Short mmCIF file of C-alpha atoms in Angstrom, two decimals:
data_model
loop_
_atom_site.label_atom_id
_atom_site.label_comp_id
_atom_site.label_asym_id
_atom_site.label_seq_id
_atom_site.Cartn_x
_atom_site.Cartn_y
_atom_site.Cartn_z
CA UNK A 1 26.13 -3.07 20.48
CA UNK A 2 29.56 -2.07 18.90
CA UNK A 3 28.18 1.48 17.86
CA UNK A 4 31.27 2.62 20.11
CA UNK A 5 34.23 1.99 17.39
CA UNK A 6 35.09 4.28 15.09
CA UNK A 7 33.46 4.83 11.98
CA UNK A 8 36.07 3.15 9.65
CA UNK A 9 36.31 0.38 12.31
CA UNK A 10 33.00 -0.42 12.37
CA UNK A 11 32.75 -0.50 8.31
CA UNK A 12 35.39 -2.03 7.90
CA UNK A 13 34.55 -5.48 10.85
CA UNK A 14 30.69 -4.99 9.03
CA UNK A 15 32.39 -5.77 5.79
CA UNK A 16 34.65 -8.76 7.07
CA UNK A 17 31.04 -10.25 8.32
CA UNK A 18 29.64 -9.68 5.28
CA UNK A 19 32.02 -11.41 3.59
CA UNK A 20 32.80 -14.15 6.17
CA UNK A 21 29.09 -14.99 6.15
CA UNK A 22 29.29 -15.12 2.12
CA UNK A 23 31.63 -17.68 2.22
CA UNK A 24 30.07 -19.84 5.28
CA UNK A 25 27.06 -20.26 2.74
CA UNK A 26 28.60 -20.69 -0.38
CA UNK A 27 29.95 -24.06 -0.08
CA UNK A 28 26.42 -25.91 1.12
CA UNK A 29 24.44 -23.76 -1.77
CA UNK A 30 27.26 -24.43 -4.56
CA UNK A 31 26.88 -28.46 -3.04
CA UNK A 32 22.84 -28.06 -3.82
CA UNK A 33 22.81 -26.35 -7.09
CA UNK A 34 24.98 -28.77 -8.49
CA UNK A 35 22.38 -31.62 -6.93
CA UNK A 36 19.86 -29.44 -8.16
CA UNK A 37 20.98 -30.16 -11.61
CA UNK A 38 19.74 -34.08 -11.85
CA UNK A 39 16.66 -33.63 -14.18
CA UNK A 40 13.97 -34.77 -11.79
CA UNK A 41 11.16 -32.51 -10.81
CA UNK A 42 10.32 -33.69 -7.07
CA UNK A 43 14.30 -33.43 -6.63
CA UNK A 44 14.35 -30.00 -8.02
CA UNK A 45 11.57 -28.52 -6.23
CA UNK A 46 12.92 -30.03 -2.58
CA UNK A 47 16.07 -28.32 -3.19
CA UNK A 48 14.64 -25.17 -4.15
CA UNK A 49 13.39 -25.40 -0.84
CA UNK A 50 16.66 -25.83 0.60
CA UNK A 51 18.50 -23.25 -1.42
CA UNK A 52 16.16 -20.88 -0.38
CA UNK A 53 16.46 -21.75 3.43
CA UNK A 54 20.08 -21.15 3.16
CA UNK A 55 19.59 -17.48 1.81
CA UNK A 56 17.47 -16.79 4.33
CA UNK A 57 20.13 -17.49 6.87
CA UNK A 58 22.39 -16.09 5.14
CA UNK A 59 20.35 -12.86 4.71
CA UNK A 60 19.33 -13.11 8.12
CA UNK A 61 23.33 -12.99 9.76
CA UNK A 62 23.34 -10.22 7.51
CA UNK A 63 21.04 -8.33 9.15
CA UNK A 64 22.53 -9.57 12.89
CA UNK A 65 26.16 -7.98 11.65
CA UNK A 66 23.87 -4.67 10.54
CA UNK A 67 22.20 -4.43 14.07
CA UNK A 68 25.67 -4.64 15.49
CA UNK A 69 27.35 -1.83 14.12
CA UNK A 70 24.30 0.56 12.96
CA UNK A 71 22.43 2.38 15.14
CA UNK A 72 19.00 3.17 12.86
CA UNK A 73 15.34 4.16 14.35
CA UNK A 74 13.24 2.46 11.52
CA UNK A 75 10.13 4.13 10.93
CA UNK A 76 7.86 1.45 9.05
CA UNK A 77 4.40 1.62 7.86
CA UNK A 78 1.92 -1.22 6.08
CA UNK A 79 4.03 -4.80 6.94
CA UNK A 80 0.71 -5.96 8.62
CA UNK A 81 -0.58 -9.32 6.73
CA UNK A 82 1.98 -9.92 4.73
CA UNK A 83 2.51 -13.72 4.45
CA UNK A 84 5.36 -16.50 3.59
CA UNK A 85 2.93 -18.26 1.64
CA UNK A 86 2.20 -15.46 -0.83
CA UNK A 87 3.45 -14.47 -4.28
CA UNK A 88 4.18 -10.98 -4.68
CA UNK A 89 5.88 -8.40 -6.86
CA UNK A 90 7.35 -6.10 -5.34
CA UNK A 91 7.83 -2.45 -6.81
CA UNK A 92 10.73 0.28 -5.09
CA UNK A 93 12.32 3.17 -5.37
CA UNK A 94 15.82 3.19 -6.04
CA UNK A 95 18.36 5.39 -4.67
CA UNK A 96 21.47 3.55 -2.98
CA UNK A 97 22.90 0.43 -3.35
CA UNK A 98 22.00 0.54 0.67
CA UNK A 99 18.17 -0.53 -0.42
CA UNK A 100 18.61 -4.12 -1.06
CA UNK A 101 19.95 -4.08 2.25
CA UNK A 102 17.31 -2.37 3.40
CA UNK A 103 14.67 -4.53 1.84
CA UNK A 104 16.22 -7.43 2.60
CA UNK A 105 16.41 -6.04 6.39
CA UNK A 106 12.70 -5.55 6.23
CA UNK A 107 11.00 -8.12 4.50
CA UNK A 108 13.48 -11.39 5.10
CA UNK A 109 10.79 -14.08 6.95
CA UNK A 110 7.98 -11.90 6.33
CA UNK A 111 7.51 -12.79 2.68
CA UNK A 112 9.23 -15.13 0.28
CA UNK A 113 12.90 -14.68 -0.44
CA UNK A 114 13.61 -11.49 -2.92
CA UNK A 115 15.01 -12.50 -6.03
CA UNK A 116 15.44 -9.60 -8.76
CA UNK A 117 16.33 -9.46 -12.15
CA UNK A 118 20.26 -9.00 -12.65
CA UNK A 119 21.82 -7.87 -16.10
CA UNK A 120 23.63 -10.52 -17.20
CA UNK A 121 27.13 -9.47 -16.52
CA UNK A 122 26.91 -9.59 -12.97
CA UNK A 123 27.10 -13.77 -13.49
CA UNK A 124 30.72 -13.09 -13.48
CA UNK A 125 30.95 -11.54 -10.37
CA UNK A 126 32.94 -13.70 -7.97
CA UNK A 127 31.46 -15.61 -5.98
CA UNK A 128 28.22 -13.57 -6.05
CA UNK A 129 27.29 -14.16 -9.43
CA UNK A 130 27.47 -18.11 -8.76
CA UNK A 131 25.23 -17.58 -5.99
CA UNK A 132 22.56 -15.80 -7.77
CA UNK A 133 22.65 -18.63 -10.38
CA UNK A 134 22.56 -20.98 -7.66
CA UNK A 135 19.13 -19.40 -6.73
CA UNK A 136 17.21 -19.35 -9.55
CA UNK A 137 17.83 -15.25 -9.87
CA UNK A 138 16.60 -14.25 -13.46
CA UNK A 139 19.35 -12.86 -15.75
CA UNK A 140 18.83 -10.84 -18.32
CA UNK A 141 20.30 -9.40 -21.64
CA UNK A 142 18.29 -6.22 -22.99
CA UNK A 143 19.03 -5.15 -26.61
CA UNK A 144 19.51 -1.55 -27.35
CA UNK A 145 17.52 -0.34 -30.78
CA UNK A 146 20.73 -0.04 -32.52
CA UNK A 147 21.57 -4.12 -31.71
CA UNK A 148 17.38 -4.43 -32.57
CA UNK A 149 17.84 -2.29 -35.82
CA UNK A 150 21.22 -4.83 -37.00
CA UNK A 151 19.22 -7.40 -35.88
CA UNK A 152 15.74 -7.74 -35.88
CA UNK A 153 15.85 -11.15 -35.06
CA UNK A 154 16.29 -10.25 -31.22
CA UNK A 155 13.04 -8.80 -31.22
CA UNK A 156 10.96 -10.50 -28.42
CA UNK A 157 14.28 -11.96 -26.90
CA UNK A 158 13.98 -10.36 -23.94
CA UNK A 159 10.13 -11.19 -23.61
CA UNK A 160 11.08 -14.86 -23.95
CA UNK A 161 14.19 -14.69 -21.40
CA UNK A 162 11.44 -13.20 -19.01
CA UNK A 163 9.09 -15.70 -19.15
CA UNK A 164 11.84 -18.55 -19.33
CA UNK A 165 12.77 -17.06 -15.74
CA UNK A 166 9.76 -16.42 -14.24
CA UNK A 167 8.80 -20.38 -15.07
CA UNK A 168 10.87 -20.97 -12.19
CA UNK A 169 8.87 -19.39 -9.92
CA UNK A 170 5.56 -20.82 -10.48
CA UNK A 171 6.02 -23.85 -7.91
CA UNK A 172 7.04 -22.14 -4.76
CA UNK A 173 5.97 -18.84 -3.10
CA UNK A 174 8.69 -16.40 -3.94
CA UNK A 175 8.42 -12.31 -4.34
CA UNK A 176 9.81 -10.82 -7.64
CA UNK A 177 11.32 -7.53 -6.66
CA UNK A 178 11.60 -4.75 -9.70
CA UNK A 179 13.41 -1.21 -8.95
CA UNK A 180 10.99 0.20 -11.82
CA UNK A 181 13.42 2.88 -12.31
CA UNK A 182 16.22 0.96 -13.78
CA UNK A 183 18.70 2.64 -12.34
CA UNK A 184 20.05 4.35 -9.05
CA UNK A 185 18.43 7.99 -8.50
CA UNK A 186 20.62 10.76 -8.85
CA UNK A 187 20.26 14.37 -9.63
CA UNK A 188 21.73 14.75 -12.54
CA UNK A 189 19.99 11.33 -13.66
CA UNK A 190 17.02 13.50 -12.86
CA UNK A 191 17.82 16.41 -14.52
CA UNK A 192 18.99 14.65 -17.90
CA UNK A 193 15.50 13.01 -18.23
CA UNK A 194 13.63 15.72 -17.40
CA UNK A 195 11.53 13.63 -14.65
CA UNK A 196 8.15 15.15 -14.04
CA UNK A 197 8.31 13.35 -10.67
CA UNK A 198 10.07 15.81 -7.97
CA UNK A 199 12.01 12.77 -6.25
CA UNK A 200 12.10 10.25 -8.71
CA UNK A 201 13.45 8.87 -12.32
CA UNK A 202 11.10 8.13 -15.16
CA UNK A 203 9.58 4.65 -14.44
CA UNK A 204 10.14 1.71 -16.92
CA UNK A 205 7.08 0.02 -17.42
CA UNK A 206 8.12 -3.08 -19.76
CA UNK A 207 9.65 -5.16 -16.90
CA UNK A 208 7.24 -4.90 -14.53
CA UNK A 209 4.37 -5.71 -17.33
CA UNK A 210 6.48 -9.06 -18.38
CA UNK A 211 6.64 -9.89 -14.98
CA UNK A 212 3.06 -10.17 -14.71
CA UNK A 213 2.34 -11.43 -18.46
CA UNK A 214 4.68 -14.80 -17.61
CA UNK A 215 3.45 -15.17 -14.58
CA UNK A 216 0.15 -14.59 -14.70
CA UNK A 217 -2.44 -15.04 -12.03
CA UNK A 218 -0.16 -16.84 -10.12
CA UNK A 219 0.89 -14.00 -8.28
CA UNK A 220 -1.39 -12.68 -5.74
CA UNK A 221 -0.20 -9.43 -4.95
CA UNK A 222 1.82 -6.26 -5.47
CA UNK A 223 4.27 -4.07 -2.89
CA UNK A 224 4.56 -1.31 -3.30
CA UNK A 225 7.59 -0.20 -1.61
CA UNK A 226 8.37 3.73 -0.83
CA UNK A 227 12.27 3.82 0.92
CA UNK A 228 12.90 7.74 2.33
CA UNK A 229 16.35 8.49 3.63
CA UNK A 230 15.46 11.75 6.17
CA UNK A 231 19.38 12.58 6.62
CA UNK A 232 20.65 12.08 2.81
CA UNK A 233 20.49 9.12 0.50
CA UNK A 234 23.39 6.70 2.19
CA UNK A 235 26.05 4.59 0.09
CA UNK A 236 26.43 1.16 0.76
CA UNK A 237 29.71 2.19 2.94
CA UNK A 238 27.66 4.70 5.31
CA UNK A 239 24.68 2.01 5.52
CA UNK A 240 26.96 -0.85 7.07
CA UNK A 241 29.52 1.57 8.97
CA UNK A 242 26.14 3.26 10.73
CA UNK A 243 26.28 6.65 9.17
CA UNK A 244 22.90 6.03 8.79
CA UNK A 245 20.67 6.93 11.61
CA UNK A 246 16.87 7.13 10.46
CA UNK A 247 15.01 5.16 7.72
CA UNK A 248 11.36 6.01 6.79
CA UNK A 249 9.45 2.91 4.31
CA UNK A 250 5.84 2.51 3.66
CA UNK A 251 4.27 -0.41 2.22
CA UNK A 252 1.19 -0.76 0.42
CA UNK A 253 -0.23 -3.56 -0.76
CA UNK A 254 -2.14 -3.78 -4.00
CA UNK A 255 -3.99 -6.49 -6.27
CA UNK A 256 -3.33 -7.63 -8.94
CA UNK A 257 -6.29 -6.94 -11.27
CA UNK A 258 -6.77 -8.02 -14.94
CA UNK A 259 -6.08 -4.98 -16.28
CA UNK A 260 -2.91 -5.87 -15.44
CA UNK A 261 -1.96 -8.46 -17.43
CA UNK A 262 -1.79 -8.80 -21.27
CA UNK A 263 0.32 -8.29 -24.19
CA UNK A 264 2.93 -5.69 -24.02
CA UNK A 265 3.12 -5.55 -27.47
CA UNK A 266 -0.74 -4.74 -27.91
CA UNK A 267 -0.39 -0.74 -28.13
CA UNK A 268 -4.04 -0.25 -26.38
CA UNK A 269 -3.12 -2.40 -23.35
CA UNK A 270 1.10 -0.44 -23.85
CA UNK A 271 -0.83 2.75 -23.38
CA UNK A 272 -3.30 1.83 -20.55
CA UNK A 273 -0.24 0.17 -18.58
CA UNK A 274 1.91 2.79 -18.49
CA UNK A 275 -0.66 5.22 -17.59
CA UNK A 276 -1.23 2.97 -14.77
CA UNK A 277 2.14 2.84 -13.93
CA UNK A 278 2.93 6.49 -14.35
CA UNK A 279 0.06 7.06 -11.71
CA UNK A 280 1.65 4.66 -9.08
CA UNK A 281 4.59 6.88 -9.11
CA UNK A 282 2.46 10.09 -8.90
CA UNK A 283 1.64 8.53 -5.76
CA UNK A 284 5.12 7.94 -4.59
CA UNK A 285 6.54 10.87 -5.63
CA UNK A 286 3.49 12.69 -3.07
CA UNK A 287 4.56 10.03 -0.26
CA UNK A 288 8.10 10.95 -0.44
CA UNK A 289 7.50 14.84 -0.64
CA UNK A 290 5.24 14.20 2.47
CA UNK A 291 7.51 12.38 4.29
CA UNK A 292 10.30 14.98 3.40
CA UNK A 293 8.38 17.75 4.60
CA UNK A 294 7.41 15.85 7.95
CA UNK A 295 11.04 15.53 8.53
CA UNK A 296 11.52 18.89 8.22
CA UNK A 297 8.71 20.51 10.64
#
């Protein structure tokens, strides 16, 4: 609608929504998690519901200022039967800061809210950081092998923080979301690892296996989420100023079997996971090749 303006205009009134919008909702969801902190189960779980409700209209003016400045032809594949009322874990590529705005674009009132695993310096971030507290968004403190080898007490910590977190989740639908990479894709990322994958980073299966040994069978199905940017991959700045013109995702949906879950820390299952793992990004490493070379006939 305001795809007129200037670039730097249209960032830069974008970003004052975004932020304007940030602060609407941070009051009534600071209000909640406070209530939320009365030790009474019932209680807890009704506000959940509430806290949730409010990030869902706060992701969803999000995605009204995004339609106002952007100008994007969405190319989408595999969001039929999807459901509010499942749990899922959800599994993406990671390229830009741009794709939890993209995910969030996609998937907000077609699934449970996303809530992702933060590293637990980002609870400082103004304003931000309270509000991932404030819903229930896992933080997390991984121990490098030199902090493991001074002390080997930590061993398992990060196991135990996992499951702590993911105890949250067991009483309302909600989708887990895991960029299995780690980190943002870049070429020299890619180079220094010596990726077999064409388009991607090595994946990092321990997260996504203590994701599914704390929660179990309670949740009822994997995404697997391929993002493609046809032009370039976008920053966060050319996403919300509409620099961005085309976006290519496909979704697949996949079960969660029981070879699936176990102990991490049994080598035979280690092994048999990661192979598993490895071959899921075989496969979307072949998508986004395909969908590179359709962009290009």
């Amino acid at each position: 609608m305001l795809y007129f303006l200037p670039k730097p205009v249209r960032g830069a009134l974008a970003l004052l929504l975004y932020a304007l919008n940030t602060l609407f909702w941070f009051l009534p969801l600071m209000l909640l998690a406070v209530l939320k902190l009365l030790p009474v189960k019932r209680w807890q779980a009704w506000l959940t519901y509430l806290l949730d409700a409010i990030a869902v209209a706060w992701i969803s003016m999000n995605n009204v200022t995004t339609r106002l400045f952007t100008r994007i032809h969405w190319q989408v594949e595999g969001m039929d039967a999807l459901s509010r009322k499942d749990w899922y874990l959800l599994l993406a590529n990671h390229q830009s800061w741009a794709d939890i705005l993209v995910l969030q674009n996609l998937f907000n009132r077609r699934i449970p809210f996303l809530k992702f695993f933060l590293k637990k310096e980002l609870l400082y971030v103004p304003f931000m950081g309270l509000a991932w507290w404030a819903l229930d968004f896992p933080f997390m403190k991984r121990y490098s092998k030199a902090e493991l080898a001074k002390k080997p007490e930590l061993q398992g910590k990060d196991i135990e923080t996992t499951r702590k977190a993911c105890a949250k989740f067991r009483f309302k639908p909600v989708t887990v979301m895991n960029f299995v990479e780690g980190t943002r894709f870049t070429q020299m990322k890619h180079d220094k690892q010596q990726s077999p994958y064409q388009h991607l980073l090595k994946p990092k299966a321990g997260g996504v296996a203590f994701v599914l040994g704390a929660m179990g069978h309670q949740l009822h199905k994997i995404l697997d989420v391929t993002i493609h940017y046809p032009e370039r991959i976008p920053t966060f700045w050319d996403y919300i100023s509409g620099a961005v013109h085309a976006i290519n995702v496909k979704v697949r949906v996949l079960p969660i079997t029981d070879q699936l879950l176990g102990d991490y820390q049994d080598p035979a299952f280690r092994a048999s996971f990661q192979q598993w793992v490895n071959e899921l990004w075989q496969y979307k490493d072949q998508q986004l090749q395909q969908m590179a070379a359709e962009q290009e006939s």
